[in-house]
Coordinates of C-alpha atoms and ligand atoms in Angstrom, one line a residue:
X1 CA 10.3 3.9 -9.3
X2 CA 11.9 7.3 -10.6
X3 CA 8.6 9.2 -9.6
X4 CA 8.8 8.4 -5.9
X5 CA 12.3 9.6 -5.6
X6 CA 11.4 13.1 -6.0
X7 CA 8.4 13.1 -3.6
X8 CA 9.3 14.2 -0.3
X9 CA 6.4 14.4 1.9
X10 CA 8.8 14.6 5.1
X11 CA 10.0 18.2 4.3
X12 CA 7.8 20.5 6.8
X13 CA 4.7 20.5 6.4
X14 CA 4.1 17.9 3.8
X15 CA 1.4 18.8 2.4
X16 CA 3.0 21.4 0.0
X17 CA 4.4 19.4 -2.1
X18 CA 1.2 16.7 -2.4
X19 CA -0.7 19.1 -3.8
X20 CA 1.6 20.4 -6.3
X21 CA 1.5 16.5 -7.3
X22 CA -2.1 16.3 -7.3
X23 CA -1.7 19.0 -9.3
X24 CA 0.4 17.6 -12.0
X25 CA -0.9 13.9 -11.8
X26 CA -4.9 15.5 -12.2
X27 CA -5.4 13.3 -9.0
X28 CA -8.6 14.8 -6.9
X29 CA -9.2 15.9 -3.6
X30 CA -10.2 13.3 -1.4
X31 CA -14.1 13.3 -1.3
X32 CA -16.8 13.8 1.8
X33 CA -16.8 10.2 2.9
X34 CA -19.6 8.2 4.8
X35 CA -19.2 8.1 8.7
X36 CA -17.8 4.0 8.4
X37 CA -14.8 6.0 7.0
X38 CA -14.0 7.3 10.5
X39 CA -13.1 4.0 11.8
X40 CA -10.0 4.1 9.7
X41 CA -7.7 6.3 11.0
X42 CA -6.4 6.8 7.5
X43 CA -8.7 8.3 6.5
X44 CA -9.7 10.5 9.5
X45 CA -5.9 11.3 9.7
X46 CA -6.2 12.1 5.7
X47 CA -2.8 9.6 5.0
X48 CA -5.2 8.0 2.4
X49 CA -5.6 12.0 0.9
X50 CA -6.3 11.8 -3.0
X51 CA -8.6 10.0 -5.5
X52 CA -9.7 9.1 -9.0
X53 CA -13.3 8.1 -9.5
X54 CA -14.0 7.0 -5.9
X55 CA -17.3 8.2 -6.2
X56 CA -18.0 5.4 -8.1
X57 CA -16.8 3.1 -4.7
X58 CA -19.0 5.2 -2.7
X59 CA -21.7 5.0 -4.5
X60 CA -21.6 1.2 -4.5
X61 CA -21.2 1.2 -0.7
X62 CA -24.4 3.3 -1.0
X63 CA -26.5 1.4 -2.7
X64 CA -24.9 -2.3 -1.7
X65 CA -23.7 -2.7 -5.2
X66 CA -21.0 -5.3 -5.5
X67 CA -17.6 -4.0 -6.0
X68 CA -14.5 -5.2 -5.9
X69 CA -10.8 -4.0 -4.7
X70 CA -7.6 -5.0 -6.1
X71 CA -3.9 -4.9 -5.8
X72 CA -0.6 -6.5 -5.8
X73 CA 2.6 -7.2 -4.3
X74 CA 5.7 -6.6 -5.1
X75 CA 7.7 -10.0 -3.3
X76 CA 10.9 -8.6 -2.7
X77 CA 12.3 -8.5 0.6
X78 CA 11.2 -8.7 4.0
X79 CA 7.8 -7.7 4.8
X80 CA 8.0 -4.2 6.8
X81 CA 5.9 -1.5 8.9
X82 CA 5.5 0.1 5.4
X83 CA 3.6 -2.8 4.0
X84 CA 0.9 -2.4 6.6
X85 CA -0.8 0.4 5.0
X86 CA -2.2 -1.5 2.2
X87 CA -2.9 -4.1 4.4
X88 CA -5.1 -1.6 6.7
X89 CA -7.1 -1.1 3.9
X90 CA -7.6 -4.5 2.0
X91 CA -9.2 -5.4 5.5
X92 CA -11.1 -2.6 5.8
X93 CA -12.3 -3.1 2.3
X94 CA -13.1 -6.5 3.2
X95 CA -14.8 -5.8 6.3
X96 CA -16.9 -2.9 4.1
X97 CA -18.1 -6.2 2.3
X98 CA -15.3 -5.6 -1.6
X99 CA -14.1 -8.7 -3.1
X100 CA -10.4 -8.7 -2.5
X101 CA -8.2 -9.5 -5.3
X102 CA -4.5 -10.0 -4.5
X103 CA -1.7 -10.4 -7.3
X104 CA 1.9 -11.3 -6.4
X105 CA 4.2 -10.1 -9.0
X106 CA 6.0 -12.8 -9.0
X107 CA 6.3 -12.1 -13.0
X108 CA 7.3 -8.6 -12.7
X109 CA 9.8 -9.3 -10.2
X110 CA 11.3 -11.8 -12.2
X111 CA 11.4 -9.9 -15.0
X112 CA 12.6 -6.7 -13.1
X113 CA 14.8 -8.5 -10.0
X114 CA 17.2 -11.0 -10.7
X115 CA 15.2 -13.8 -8.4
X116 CA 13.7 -17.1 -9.4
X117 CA 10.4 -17.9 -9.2
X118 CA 10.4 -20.2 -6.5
X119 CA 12.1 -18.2 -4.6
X120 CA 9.5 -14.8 -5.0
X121 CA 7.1 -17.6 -4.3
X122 CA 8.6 -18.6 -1.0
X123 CA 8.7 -14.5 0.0
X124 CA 5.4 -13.8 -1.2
X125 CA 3.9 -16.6 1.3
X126 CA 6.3 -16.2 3.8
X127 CA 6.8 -12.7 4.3
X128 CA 3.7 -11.3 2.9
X129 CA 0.6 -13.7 2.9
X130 CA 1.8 -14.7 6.6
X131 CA 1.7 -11.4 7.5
X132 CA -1.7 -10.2 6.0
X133 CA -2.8 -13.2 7.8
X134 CA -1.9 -12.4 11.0
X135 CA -2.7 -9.1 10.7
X136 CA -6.5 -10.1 9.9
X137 CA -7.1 -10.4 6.2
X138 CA -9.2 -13.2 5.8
X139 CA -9.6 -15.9 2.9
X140 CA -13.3 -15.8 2.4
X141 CA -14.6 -13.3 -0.4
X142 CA -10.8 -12.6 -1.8
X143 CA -8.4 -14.2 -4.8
X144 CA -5.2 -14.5 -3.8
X145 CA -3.3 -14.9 -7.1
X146 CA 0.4 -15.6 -8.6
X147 CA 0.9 -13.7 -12.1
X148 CA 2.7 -16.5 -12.7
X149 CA -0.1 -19.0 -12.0
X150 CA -3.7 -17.6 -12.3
X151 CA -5.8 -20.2 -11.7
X152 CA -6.4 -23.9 -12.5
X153 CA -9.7 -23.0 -14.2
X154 CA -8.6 -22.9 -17.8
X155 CA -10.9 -21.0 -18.7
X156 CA -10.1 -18.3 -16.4
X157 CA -6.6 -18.3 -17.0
X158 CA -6.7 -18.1 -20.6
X159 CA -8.7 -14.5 -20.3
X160 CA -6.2 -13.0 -18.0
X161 CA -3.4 -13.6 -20.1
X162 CA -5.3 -13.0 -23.4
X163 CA -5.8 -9.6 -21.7
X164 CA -2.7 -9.2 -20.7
X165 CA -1.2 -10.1 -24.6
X166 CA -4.5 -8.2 -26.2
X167 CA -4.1 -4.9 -24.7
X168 CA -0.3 -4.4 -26.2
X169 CA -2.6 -2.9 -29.4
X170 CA -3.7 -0.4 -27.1
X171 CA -0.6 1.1 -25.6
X172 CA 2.4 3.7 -27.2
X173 CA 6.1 3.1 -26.6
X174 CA 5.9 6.8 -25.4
X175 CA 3.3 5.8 -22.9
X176 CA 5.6 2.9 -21.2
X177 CA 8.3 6.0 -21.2
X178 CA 6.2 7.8 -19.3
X179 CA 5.8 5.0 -16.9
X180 CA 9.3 3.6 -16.3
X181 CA 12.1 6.3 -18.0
X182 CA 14.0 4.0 -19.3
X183 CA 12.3 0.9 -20.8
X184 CA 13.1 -2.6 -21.6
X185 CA 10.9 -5.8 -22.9
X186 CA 10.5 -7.2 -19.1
X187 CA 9.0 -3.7 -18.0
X188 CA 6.8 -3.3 -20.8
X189 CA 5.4 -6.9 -20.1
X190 CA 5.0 -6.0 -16.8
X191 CA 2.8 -3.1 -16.7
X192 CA 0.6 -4.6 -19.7
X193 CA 0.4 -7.4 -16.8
X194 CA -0.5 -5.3 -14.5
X195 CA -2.9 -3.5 -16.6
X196 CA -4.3 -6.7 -17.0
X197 CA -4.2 -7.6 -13.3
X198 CA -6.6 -4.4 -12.7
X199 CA -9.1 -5.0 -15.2
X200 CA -9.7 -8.6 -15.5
X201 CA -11.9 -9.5 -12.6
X202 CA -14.5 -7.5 -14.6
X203 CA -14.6 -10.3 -17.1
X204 CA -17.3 -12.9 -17.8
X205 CA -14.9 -15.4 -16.9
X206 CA -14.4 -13.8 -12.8
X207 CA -17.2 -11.0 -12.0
X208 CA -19.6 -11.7 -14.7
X209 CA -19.9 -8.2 -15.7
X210 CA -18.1 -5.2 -15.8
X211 CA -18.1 -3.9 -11.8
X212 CA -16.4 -0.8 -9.7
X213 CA -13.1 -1.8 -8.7
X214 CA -10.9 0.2 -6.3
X215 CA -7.2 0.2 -6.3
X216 CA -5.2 2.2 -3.4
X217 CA -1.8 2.7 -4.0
X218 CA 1.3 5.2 -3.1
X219 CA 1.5 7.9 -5.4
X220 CA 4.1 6.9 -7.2
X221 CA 1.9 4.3 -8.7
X222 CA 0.2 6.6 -10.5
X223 CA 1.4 6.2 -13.7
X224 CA 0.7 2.4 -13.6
X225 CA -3.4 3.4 -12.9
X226 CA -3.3 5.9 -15.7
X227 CA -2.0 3.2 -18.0
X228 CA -4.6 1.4 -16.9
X229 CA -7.4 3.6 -17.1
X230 CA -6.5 4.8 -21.2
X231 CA -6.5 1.4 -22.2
X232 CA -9.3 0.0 -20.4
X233 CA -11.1 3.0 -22.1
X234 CA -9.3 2.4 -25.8
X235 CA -10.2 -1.3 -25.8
X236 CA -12.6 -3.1 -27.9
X237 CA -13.7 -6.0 -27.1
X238 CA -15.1 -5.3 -23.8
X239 CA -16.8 -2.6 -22.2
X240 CA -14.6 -1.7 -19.1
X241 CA -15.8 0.6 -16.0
X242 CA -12.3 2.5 -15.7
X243 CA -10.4 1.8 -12.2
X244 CA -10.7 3.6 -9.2
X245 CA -8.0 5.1 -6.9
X246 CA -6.8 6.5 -3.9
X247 CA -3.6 7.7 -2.5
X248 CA -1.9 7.3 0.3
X249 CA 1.4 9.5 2.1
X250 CA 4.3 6.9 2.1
X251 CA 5.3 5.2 5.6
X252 CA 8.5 7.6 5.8
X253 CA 11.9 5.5 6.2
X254 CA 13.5 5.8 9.5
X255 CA 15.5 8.6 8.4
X256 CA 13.1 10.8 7.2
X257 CA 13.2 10.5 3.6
X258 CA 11.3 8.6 0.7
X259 CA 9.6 5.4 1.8
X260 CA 10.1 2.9 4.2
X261 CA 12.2 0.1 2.0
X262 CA 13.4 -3.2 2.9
X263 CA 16.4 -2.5 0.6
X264 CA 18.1 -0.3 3.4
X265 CA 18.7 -2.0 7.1
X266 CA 18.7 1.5 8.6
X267 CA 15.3 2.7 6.9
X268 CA 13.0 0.0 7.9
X269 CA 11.8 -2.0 10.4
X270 CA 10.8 -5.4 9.8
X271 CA 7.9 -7.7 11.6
X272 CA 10.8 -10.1 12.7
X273 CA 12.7 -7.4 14.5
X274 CA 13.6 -7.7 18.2
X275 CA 12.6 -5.6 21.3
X276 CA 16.4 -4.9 21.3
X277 CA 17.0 -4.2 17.6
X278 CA 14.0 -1.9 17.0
X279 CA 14.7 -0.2 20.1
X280 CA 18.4 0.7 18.6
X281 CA 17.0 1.2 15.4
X282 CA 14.9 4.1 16.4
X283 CA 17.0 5.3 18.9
X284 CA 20.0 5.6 16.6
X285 CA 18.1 6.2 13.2
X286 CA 14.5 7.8 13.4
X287 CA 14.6 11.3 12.2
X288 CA 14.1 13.6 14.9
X289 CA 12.4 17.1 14.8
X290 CA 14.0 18.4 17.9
X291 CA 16.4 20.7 19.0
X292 CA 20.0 19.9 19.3
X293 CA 19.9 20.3 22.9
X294 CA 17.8 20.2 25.7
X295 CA 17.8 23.7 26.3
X296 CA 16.8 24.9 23.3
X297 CA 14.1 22.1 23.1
X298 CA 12.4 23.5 26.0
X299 CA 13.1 26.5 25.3
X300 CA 11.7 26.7 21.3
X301 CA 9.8 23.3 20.6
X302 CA 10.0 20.9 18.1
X303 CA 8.8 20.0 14.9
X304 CA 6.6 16.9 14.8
X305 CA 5.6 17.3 11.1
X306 CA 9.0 16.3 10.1
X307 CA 9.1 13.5 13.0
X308 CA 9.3 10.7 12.1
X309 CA 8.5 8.6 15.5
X310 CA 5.5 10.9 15.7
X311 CA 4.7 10.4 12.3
X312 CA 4.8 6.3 13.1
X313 CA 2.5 7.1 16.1
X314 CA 0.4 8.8 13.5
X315 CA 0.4 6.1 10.7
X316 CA -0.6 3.5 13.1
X317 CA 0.3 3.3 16.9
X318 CA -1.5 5.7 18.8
X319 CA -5.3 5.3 17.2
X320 CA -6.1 7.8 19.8
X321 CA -6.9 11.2 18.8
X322 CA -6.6 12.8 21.4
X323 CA -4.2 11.2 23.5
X324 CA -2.0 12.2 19.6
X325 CA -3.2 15.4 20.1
X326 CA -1.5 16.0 23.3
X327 CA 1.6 14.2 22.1
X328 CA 1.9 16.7 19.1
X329 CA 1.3 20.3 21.0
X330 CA 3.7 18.8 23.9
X331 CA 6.0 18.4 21.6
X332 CA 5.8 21.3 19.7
X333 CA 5.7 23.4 22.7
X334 CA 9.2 21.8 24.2
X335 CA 7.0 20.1 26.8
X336 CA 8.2 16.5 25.4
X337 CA 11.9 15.7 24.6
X338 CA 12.9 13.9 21.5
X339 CA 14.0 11.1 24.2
X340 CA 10.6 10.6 25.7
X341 CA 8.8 10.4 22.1
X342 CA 11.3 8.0 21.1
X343 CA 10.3 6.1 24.4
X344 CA 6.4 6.1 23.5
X345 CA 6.9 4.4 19.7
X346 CA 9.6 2.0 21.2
X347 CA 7.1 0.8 23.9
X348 CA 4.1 0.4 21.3
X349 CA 5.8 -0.9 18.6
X350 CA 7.3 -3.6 21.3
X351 CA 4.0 -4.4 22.6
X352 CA 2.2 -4.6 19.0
X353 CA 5.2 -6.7 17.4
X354 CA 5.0 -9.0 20.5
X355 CA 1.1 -9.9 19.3
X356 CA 1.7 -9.8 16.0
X357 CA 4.5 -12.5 16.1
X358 CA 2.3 -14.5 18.4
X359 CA -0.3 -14.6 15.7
X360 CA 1.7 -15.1 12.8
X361 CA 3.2 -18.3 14.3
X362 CA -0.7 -19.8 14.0
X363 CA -1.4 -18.7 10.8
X364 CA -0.3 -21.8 8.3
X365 CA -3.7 -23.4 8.3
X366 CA -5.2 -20.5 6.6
X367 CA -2.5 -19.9 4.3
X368 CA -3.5 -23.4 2.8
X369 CA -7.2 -21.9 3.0
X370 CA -5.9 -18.8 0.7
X371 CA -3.6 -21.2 -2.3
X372 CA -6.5 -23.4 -2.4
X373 CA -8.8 -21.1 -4.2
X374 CA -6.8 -21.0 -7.0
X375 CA -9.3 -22.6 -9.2
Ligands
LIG1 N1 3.8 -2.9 -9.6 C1 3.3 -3.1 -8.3 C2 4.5 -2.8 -7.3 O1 5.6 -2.6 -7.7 C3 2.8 -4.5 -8.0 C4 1.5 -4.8 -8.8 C5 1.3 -5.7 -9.7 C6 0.2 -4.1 -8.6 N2 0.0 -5.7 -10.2 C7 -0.7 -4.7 -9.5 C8 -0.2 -3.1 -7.8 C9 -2.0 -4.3 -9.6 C10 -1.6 -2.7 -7.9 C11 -2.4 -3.3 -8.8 O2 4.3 -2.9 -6.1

């Protein structure tokens, strides 16, 4: 996605250029958010740091409205540290009490990616459901859907893609050329998909009625959600509540810049790496904000804004505040070597991996749990 290339929230002090994005987007400020917020270190830590109508979400976790939350996936490689942020979220969400409602784009991908769709299949459930399992997402109260499958429930499918087909009348070529710079059939079909994949559960045939329904994506997504809202808002034969969003910072790549992506071995690391391989990875590849020696280290301090170890202990692996506290002002005060912060995310990455890929071994009798809802 063009959009994302140019963000570059690992230049010092990131936050610069996010606002000039919210900015240009018209994406809010994060609001004042109920204490059950501070659980999530995402949000305490402000990586989940803009929004579009979340007052809407917060006032149906208020009032113990129903509500919903959706999103997709994207099935194209191996399943990375990146991908965890969303999946932080959809259980969150799920343990707030949403209903979950999970699309693969299995559709977009094939129209977009050269891949079959059995094969998209096999990484969606393999790399991806797997995962979410084993990191806690949980069957009960959630749709886990293929674009290219909906449901067995004729009925129900029929409205999704009739959605998806109906709401071509309510878009501009110059709006898809917004969205994707350069456009072709299979990316136009996509995001009216997707458009549909937002919207739907609001129809008789899911929810029943039109409900709140959150979507929390990377920024780059944006354009996708705006698509979105203007045609849930233009459309006529049903009375849609227009989407919620949030944003989120990207998980930085191990060398600092963009996104973590699966499309570059020395930018990611995946759930299947090895104590030995993601100890070489970081050691060799993550983005350091030290000095080029030890003296000057001491001697001046380093930068852990535009670290990315301490950024990973940030994102997920040291949920303590304080104890990320001290790790930040030692570093910046010379107190910590680059070498010793490289230590501390080596050892708890190991040790979470190590659980993780204890768990995900177990996880295939609720992966039949999830397909079997498709009805
Ligand atoms: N386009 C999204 C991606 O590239 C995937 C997606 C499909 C999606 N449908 C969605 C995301 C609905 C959010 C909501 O990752």
């Amino acid at each position: 996605m063009k959009k994302g290339a140019i963000i570059t929230p690992w230049e010092i002090e990131g936050k610069v250029d996010y606002a000039r994005l919210i900015k240009e987007f018209g994406i809010q400020q994060m609001l004042n958010l109920p204490a059950v917020f501070n659980k999530e270190l995402l949000f305490r830590r402000k990586i989940i740091f803009g929004q579009r109508d979340f007052g809407r979400i917060l006032d149906a976790i208020k009032n113990r409205k129903k509500f919903a939350m959706m999103t997709g996936l994207m099935p194209s490689g191996k399943f990375h540290l990146g991908h965890m942020l969303l999946v932080q979220q959809m259980i969150f969400y799920q343990k707030l009490g949403a209903k979950l409602y999970i699309a693969v784009a299995d559709l977009e991908a094939y129209n977009t990616r050269q891949k079959n769709l059995k094969e998209l299949r096999n990484i969606a459930m393999e790399e991806y459901l797997s995962n979410y399992i084993a990191l806690g997402l949980k069957s009960k109260n959630c749709e886990f859907y293929f674009q290219s499958e909906r449901s067995n429930n004729a009925k129900k499918s029929n409205a999704y893609y009739r959605l998806a087909s109906n709401f071509s009348r309510y878009a501009t070529f110059n709006e898809f050329k917004a969205i994707y710079g350069e456009i072709s059939p299979g990316k136009m079909n996509a995001s009216l998909l997707q458009a549909a994949d937002i919207l739907h559960c609001q129809l008789p045939e899911f929810e029943g009625k039109p409900l709140p329904v959150l979507i929390p994506v990377g920024i780059d997504q944006d354009p996708h959600l705006r698509l979105a809202r203007d045609i849930s808002q233009r459309y006529k034969d049903y009375r849609f509540i227009p989407p919620s969003s949030t944003y989120n910072l990207f998980f930085p790549g191990l060398k600092g810049n963009g996104k973590m992506s699966s499309s570059d071995e020395t930018s990611f690391i995946g759930m299947t790496d090895t104590e030995k391989e993601i100890e070489n990875k970081i050691k060799k590849y993550a983005f350091s904000g030290g000095k080029d020696t030890i003296e000057e280290h001491r001697k001046q301090g380093g930068n852990p804004n535009i670290d990315v170890s301490f950024q990973y202990l940030k994102f997920f692996f040291e949920p303590d505040d304080k104890k990320l506290q001290k790790i930040y002002e030692d570093y910046k005060s010379g107190k910590l070597l680059t070498s010793e912060l490289k230590a501390i995310l080596i050892e708890k990455i190991n040790s979470f991996l190590k659980k993780h890929q204890m768990k995900k071994k177990y996880v295939n009798k609720q992966v039949k749990k999830f397909l079997s809802k498709l009805d």
